[in-house]
Short mmCIF file of C-alpha atoms in Angstrom, two decimals:
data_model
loop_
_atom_site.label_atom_id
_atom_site.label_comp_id
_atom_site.label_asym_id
_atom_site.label_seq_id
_atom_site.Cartn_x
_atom_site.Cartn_y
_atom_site.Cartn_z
CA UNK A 1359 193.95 8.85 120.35
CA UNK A 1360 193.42 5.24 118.74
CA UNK A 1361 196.36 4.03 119.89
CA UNK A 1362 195.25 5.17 123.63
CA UNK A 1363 192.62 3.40 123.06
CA UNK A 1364 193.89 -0.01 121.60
CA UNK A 1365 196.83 0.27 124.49
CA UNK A 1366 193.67 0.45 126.70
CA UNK A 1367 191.31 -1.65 125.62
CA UNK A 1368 193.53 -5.49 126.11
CA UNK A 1369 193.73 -4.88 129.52
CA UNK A 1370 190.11 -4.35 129.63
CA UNK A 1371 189.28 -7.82 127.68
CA UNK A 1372 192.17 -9.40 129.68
CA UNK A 1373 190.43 -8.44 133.28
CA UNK A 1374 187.10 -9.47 131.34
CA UNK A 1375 188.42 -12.97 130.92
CA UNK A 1376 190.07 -12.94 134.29
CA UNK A 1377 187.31 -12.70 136.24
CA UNK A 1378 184.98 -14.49 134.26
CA UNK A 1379 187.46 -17.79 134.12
CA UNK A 1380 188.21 -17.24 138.12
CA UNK A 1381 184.11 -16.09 139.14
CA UNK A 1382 182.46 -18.38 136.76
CA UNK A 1383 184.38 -21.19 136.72
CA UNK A 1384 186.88 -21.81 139.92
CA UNK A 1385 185.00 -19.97 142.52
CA UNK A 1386 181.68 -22.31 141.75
CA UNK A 1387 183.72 -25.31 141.43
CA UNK A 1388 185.84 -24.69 144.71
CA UNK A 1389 182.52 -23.90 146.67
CA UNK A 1390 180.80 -27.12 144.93
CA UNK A 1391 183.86 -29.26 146.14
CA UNK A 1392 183.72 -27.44 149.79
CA UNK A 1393 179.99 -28.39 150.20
CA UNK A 1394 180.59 -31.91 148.95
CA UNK A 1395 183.61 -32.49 151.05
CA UNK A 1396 182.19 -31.00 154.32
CA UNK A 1397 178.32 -30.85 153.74
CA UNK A 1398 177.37 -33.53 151.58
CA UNK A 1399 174.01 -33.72 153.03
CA UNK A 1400 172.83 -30.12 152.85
CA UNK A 1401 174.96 -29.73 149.70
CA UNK A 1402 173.13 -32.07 148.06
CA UNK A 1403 169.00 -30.89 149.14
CA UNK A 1404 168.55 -32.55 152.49
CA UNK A 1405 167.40 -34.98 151.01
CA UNK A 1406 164.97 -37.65 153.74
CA UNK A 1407 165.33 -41.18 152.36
CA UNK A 1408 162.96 -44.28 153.47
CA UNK A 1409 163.88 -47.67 154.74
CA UNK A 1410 164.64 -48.93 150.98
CA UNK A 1411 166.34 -45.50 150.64
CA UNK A 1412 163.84 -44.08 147.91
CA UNK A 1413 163.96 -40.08 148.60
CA UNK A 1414 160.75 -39.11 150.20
CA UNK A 1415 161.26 -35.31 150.93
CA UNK A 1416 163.39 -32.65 151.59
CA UNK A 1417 163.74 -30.95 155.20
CA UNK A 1418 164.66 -27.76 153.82
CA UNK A 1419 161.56 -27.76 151.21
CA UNK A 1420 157.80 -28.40 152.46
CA UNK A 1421 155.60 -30.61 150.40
CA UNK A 1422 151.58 -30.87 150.96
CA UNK A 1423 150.18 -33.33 152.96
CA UNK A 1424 146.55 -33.89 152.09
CA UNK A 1425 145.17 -36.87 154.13
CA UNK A 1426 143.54 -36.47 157.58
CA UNK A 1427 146.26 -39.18 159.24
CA UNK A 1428 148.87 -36.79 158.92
CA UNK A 1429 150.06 -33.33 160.21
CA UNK A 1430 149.32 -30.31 157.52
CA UNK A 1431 151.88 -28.03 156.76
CA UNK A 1432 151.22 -24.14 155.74
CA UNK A 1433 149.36 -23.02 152.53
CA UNK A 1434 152.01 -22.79 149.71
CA UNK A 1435 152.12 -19.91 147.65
CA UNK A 1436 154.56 -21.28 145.01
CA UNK A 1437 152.75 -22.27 142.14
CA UNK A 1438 150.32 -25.66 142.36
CA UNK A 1439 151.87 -26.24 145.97
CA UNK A 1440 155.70 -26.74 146.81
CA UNK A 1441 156.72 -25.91 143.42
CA UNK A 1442 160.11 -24.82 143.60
CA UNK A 1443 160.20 -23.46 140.10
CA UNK A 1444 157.33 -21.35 140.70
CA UNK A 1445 158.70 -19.93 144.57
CA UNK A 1446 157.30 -16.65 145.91
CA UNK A 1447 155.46 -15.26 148.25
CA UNK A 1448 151.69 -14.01 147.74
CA UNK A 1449 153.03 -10.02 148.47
CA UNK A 1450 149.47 -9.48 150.13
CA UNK A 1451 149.78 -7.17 153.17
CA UNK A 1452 147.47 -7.77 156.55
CA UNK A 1453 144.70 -4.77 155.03
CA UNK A 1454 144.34 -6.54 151.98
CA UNK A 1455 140.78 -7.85 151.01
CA UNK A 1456 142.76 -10.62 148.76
CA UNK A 1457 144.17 -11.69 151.47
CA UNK A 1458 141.27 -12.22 153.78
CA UNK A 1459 139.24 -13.85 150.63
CA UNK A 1460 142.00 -16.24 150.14
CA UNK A 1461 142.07 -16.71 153.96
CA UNK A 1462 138.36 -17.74 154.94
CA UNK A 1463 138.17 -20.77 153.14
CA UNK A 1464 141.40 -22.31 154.71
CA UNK A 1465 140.06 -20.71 158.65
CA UNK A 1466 136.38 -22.48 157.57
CA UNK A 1467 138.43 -26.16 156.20
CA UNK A 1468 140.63 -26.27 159.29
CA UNK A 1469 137.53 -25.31 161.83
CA UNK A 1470 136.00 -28.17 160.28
CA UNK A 1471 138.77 -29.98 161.05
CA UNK A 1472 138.54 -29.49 164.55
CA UNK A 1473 141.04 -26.64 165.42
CA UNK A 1474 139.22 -25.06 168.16
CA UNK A 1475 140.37 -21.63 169.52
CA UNK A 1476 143.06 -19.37 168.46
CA UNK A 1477 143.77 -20.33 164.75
CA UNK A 1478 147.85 -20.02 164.20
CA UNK A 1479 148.56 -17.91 161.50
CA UNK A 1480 150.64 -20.30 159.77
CA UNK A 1481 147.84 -22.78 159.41
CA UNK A 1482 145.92 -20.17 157.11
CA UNK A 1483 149.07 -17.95 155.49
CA UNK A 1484 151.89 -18.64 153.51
CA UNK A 1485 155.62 -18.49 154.22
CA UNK A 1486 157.50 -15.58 152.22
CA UNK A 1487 158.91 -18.43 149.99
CA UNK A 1488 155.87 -20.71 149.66
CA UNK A 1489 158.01 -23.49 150.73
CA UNK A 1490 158.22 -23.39 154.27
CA UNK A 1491 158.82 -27.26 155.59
CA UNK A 1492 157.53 -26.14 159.40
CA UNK A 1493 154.93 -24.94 161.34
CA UNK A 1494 154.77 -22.75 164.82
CA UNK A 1495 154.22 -25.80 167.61
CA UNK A 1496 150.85 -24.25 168.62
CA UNK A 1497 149.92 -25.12 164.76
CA UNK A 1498 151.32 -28.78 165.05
CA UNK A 1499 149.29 -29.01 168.08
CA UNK A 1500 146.19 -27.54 167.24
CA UNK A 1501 146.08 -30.32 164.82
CA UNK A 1502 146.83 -33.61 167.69
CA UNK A 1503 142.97 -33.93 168.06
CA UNK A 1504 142.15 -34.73 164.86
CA UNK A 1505 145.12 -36.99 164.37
CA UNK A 1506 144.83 -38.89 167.49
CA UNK A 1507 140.81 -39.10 166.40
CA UNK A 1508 141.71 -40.65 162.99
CA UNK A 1509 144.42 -42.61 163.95
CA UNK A 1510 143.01 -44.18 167.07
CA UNK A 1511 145.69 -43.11 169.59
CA UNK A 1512 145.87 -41.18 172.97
CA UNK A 1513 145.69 -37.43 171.91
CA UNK A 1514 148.55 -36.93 174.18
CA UNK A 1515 150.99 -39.37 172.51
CA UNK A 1516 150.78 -37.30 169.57
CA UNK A 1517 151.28 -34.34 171.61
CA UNK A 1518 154.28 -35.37 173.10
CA UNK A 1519 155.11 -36.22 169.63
CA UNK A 1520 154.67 -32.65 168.63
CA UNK A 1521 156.73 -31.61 171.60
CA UNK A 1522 159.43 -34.15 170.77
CA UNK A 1523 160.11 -32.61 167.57
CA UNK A 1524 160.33 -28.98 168.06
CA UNK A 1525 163.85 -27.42 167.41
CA UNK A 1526 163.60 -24.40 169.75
CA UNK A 1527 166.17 -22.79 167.78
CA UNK A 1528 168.26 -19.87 169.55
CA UNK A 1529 168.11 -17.96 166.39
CA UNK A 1530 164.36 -17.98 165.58
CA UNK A 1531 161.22 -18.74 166.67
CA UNK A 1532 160.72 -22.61 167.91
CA UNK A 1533 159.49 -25.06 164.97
CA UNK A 1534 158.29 -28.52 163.94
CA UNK A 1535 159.65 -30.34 161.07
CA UNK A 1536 156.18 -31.51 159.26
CA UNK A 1537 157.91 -34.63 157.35
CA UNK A 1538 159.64 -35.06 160.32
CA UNK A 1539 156.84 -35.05 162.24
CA UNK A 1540 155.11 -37.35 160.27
CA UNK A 1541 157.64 -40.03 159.99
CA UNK A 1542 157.59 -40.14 163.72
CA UNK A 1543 154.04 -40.40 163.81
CA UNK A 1544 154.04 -43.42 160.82
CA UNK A 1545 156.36 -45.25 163.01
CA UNK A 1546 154.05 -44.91 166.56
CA UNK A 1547 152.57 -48.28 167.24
CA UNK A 1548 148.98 -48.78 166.21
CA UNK A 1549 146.66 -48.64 169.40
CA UNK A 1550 143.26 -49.74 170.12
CA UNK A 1551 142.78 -47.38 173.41
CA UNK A 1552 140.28 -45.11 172.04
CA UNK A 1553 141.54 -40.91 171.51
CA UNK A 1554 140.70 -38.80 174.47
#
């Protein structure tokens, strides 16, 4: 009997190895080298650089934007905001009275803000990760008026922005980039014609 189970047991710590040398080590490596070599970009975060080339976001990771002059993205339900440490969604179903406490205030701060009619849902909700980087194009454009107010520009420039930058996706819903958005809407000329 011991020596069955000696005579079985190195092939058993041999396999163990095996796959632990060829799933832990070269499979990682191979796929790391693959996503350098093909997808450097995406392999590497998606990372958005500025002008100088300092990183400034992420288009596969949303990050809050909290002054008036720029398009809001989607409560985050990871940690303080965006964390990515801290990702998750909030797990609270449509009956829940959590949810519709935690909802009001956001509904009240963005009817303040000037969204008029229908609020989009992803204005007031978070994404299942809590680190959506979109929003629904009838949430980027609920939001033109009070941009184009605070900005001083024709409320339709920003909409066409806002129509400019929506990836109607054949796979999904159609959605707008909200750093992307907002680089295109740092680089629009300032304008002294007064917001409709």
């Amino acid at each position: 009997m011991g020596k069955d189970f000696t005579s079985a047991l190195r092939p058993a710590i041999v396999m163990t190895i095996l796959f632990a040398v060829l799933l832990g080590l070269v499979y990682p490596l191979a796929m790391t080298g693959i996503g350098q070599a093909f997808f450097p970009n995406q392999a590497n975060g998606s990372l958005v650089r500025d002008a100088r080339g300092t990183v400034i976001g992420s288009t596969v990771v949303g990050q809050a934007f909290t002054t008036d002059r720029y398009f809001q993205t989607r409560p985050s339900a990871a940690g303080k905001g965006y964390d990515g440490l801290a990702s998750s969604g909030s797990n609270l179903g449509p009956a829940s009275q959590a949810l519709v406490d935690r909802v009001k205030p956001d509904i009240a701060k963005r009817r303040a803000e000037g969204v008029a009619g229908p609020m989009p849902a992803d204005l007031v909700t978070a994404s299942g990760s809590g680190l959506d980087p979109d929003l629904s194009p009838a949430a980027a454009l609920s939001q033109a008026p009070r941009i184009a107010r605070v900005r001083n520009v024709p409320v339709e420039r920003v909409r066409t922005l806002v129509t400019d930058a929506t990836d109607a996706s054949i796979l999904g819903e159609p959605r707008v980039n909200v750093l992307a958005l907002n680089r295109a809407l740092d680089a629009l000329p300032a304008s002294g014609a007064p917001a409709r």
